Amino acid sequence: MRREIDGVLIEVVGGNITEQDTEAIVNAANTHLRMRSGVAGAIKVKGGEDIERDAISKSPLEMSDIMVTDVGTPRRLIIHAAVMGEDLKTDEEKVSLGTETNLIRAVEKNLSIISFPALGTGVGGFPLKAAVKAMLGTVIEYVRGHTDLTLVRFVLFDERNESMFRNVLFELGGGD
C-alpha cells in the first residue's frame, strides 16, 4: 500500500529491512546501542560486528536521539533511533519523537529515501497499533511542507505488522 502526500510517497511493504535498496535504514535502538535481537540483531547479522562496535563507541545516547553508522553497509546508512532505555521499555512519545528525529536527520544528510521498521514493538513491547499510529501520524505531519524526502518506506517482517500499518495508513487518509 502506498499514499502520496505533498510529493512524498509513504509505502508499506513486507520483508527484511536489511535487504532494502533505500539510502538509509532505521534501527530501533536502546540508549547504549547494543544490538542483541530484533531489528538490531538482524542488522548486526547482515552487516557484521563492526556495526555494533561503531555504534557502542558513540554511546550512550539521550532518549529519542539518533546516531548514524556507515560501517558494514557500503550502500546505505543505518540510523540508530534510541527509543528504549536500558530497561528496554518505550512509549508513544519516544516512538513519535524517534520517528521525527530520523526524518530530520535524513533530510540533513541529503537523503531522499528511508526505511523504517515498527519502532518499539518488538523488544520494547509497545502495543503495535499505538506505535503505528504514532509513527504514521508523525510521518504524515512531517512530510507536509518537507519535500526533500521522496519515499518513506515501512518494512514489516510479518503479516500482522504489515496489515496493521496498511489499515492505519488507510484510516489516516487512504492509499492504493
Short mmCIF file of C-alpha atoms in Angstrom, two decimals:
data_model
loop_
_atom_site.label_atom_id
_atom_site.label_comp_id
_atom_site.label_asym_id
_atom_site.label_seq_id
_atom_site.Cartn_x
_atom_site.Cartn_y
_atom_site.Cartn_z
CA MET A 1 0.00 0.00 0.00
CA ARG A 2 1.18 3.49 -0.70
CA ARG A 3 -0.01 7.03 -0.27
CA GLU A 4 1.41 10.25 -1.67
CA ILE A 5 1.41 13.37 0.49
CA ASP A 6 2.87 16.62 -0.84
CA GLY A 7 5.07 14.72 -3.29
CA VAL A 8 6.36 12.22 -0.72
CA LEU A 9 5.41 8.59 -1.17
CA ILE A 10 4.60 6.68 2.04
CA GLU A 11 4.82 2.96 1.39
CA VAL A 12 4.08 -0.15 3.47
CA VAL A 13 5.78 -3.40 2.41
CA GLY A 14 6.56 -6.78 3.88
CA GLY A 15 10.11 -8.05 4.03
CA ASN A 16 13.51 -7.79 5.66
CA ILE A 17 14.64 -4.21 6.32
CA THR A 18 18.29 -5.22 5.87
CA GLU A 19 17.58 -6.05 2.22
CA GLN A 20 16.00 -2.72 1.27
CA ASP A 21 17.52 -0.61 -1.50
CA THR A 22 16.91 2.66 0.34
CA GLU A 23 19.62 5.16 1.26
CA ALA A 24 19.10 4.60 4.97
CA ILE A 25 17.50 2.05 7.24
CA VAL A 26 16.36 2.81 10.77
CA ASN A 27 17.30 0.64 13.73
CA ALA A 28 15.08 0.66 16.82
CA ALA A 29 17.82 1.01 19.43
CA ASN A 30 18.36 1.33 23.14
CA THR A 31 20.36 4.25 24.51
CA HIS A 32 23.53 2.12 24.78
CA LEU A 33 23.18 0.89 21.17
CA ARG A 34 23.59 -2.79 21.99
CA MET A 35 22.42 -4.89 19.04
CA ARG A 36 21.29 -8.18 20.54
CA SER A 37 17.93 -9.02 18.99
CA GLY A 38 15.05 -7.80 16.85
CA VAL A 39 15.84 -5.40 14.01
CA ALA A 40 19.17 -4.50 15.64
CA GLY A 41 20.20 -8.15 15.76
CA ALA A 42 19.21 -8.66 12.12
CA ILE A 43 21.25 -5.63 11.08
CA LYS A 44 24.28 -6.92 13.00
CA VAL A 45 23.97 -10.38 11.43
CA LYS A 46 23.73 -8.87 7.94
CA GLY A 47 26.42 -6.19 8.29
CA GLY A 48 28.80 -7.67 10.85
CA GLU A 49 30.10 -6.96 14.34
CA ASP A 50 31.74 -3.69 13.24
CA ILE A 51 28.32 -2.03 13.12
CA GLU A 52 27.70 -2.70 16.81
CA ARG A 53 31.28 -1.78 17.80
CA ASP A 54 30.98 1.54 15.95
CA ALA A 55 27.58 2.26 17.48
CA ILE A 56 28.65 1.41 21.04
CA SER A 57 31.76 3.58 20.69
CA LYS A 58 29.40 6.55 20.19
CA SER A 59 27.01 5.69 23.03
CA PRO A 60 25.20 6.36 25.25
CA LEU A 61 22.56 8.44 23.53
CA GLU A 62 19.88 10.54 25.12
CA MET A 63 16.37 9.13 24.81
CA SER A 64 14.88 9.78 21.32
CA ASP A 65 18.26 10.89 19.98
CA ILE A 66 19.80 9.21 16.96
CA MET A 67 23.25 8.21 15.74
CA VAL A 68 24.34 7.27 12.22
CA THR A 69 26.73 4.46 11.31
CA ASP A 70 28.01 3.61 7.87
CA VAL A 71 30.31 0.64 8.56
CA GLY A 72 29.28 -2.75 7.22
CA THR A 73 26.80 -1.21 4.79
CA PRO A 74 28.52 0.12 1.68
CA ARG A 75 25.30 1.27 0.01
CA ARG A 76 23.41 2.89 2.87
CA LEU A 77 23.43 4.43 6.31
CA ILE A 78 22.00 2.94 9.47
CA ILE A 79 20.22 5.48 11.63
CA HIS A 80 20.02 4.18 15.19
CA ALA A 81 16.99 5.66 16.97
CA ALA A 82 17.15 5.48 20.77
CA VAL A 83 13.50 4.73 21.51
CA MET A 84 14.25 2.49 24.52
CA GLY A 85 16.32 2.98 27.63
CA GLU A 86 18.41 0.30 29.33
CA ASP A 87 15.15 -1.14 30.69
CA LEU A 88 14.15 -1.74 27.03
CA LYS A 89 10.78 -0.01 27.53
CA THR A 90 9.27 2.70 25.36
CA ASP A 91 6.11 4.76 24.95
CA GLU A 92 4.20 6.78 22.35
CA GLU A 93 6.17 9.97 22.89
CA LYS A 94 9.54 8.21 22.44
CA VAL A 95 8.35 6.40 19.30
CA SER A 96 6.94 9.60 17.79
CA LEU A 97 9.99 11.70 18.64
CA GLY A 98 12.34 8.97 17.41
CA THR A 99 10.45 8.86 14.12
CA GLU A 100 10.59 12.63 13.67
CA THR A 101 14.27 12.81 14.59
CA ASN A 102 15.05 10.19 11.94
CA LEU A 103 13.21 12.18 9.29
CA ILE A 104 15.06 15.35 10.26
CA ARG A 105 18.44 13.58 10.16
CA ALA A 106 17.66 12.00 6.77
CA VAL A 107 16.98 15.46 5.32
CA GLU A 108 20.14 16.85 6.98
CA LYS A 109 22.13 14.05 5.31
CA ASN A 110 20.54 14.92 1.93
CA LEU A 111 18.80 11.57 1.72
CA SER A 112 15.60 11.12 -0.22
CA ILE A 113 14.61 7.54 0.68
CA ILE A 114 14.45 5.98 4.16
CA SER A 115 13.12 2.66 5.50
CA PHE A 116 11.62 2.22 8.98
CA PRO A 117 10.72 -0.87 10.99
CA ALA A 118 7.92 -0.74 13.57
CA LEU A 119 9.74 1.15 16.35
CA GLY A 120 9.42 -0.17 19.90
CA THR A 121 7.04 -3.04 19.17
CA GLY A 122 9.45 -5.96 19.43
CA VAL A 123 11.94 -5.82 22.28
CA GLY A 124 10.34 -2.57 23.52
CA GLY A 125 6.99 -4.31 23.98
CA PHE A 126 4.98 -1.23 22.98
CA PRO A 127 1.50 -2.02 21.60
CA LEU A 128 1.62 -2.32 17.82
CA LYS A 129 -1.42 -0.19 16.97
CA ALA A 130 -0.27 2.67 19.21
CA ALA A 131 3.22 2.57 17.66
CA VAL A 132 1.80 2.50 14.13
CA LYS A 133 -0.47 5.48 14.79
CA ALA A 134 2.41 7.42 16.38
CA MET A 135 4.81 6.66 13.53
CA LEU A 136 2.44 7.21 10.61
CA GLY A 137 0.92 10.30 12.22
CA THR A 138 4.39 11.76 12.74
CA VAL A 139 5.50 10.97 9.18
CA ILE A 140 2.36 12.45 7.62
CA GLU A 141 2.67 15.61 9.70
CA TYR A 142 6.38 15.95 8.92
CA VAL A 143 6.23 15.45 5.15
CA ARG A 144 3.65 18.18 4.70
CA GLY A 145 5.86 21.01 3.52
CA HIS A 146 9.11 18.98 3.61
CA THR A 147 9.72 17.90 0.02
CA ASP A 148 13.37 16.80 0.34
CA LEU A 149 12.24 13.23 1.00
CA THR A 150 10.70 11.30 -1.87
CA LEU A 151 9.94 7.96 -0.18
CA VAL A 152 9.34 6.86 3.41
CA ARG A 153 9.03 3.08 3.44
CA PHE A 154 7.79 0.99 6.36
CA VAL A 155 9.23 -2.52 6.12
CA LEU A 156 7.43 -5.09 8.26
CA PHE A 157 8.69 -8.60 8.84
CA ASP A 158 5.34 -10.30 9.38
CA GLU A 159 1.79 -10.19 8.06
CA ARG A 160 0.30 -8.90 11.35
CA ASN A 161 2.54 -5.84 11.45
CA GLU A 162 2.18 -5.17 7.73
CA SER A 163 -1.61 -5.43 7.94
CA MET A 164 -1.74 -3.03 10.90
CA PHE A 165 0.37 -0.44 9.06
CA ARG A 166 -1.80 -0.78 5.94
CA ASN A 167 -5.03 -0.40 7.94
CA VAL A 168 -3.83 2.66 9.86
CA LEU A 169 -2.47 4.29 6.70
CA PHE A 170 -5.88 3.75 5.10
CA GLU A 171 -7.63 5.21 8.20
CA LEU A 172 -5.40 8.28 8.04
CA GLY A 173 -6.42 9.06 4.51
CA GLY A 174 -6.34 6.14 2.16
CA GLY A 175 -3.91 4.69 -0.28
CA ASP A 176 -3.90 2.37 -3.25
#
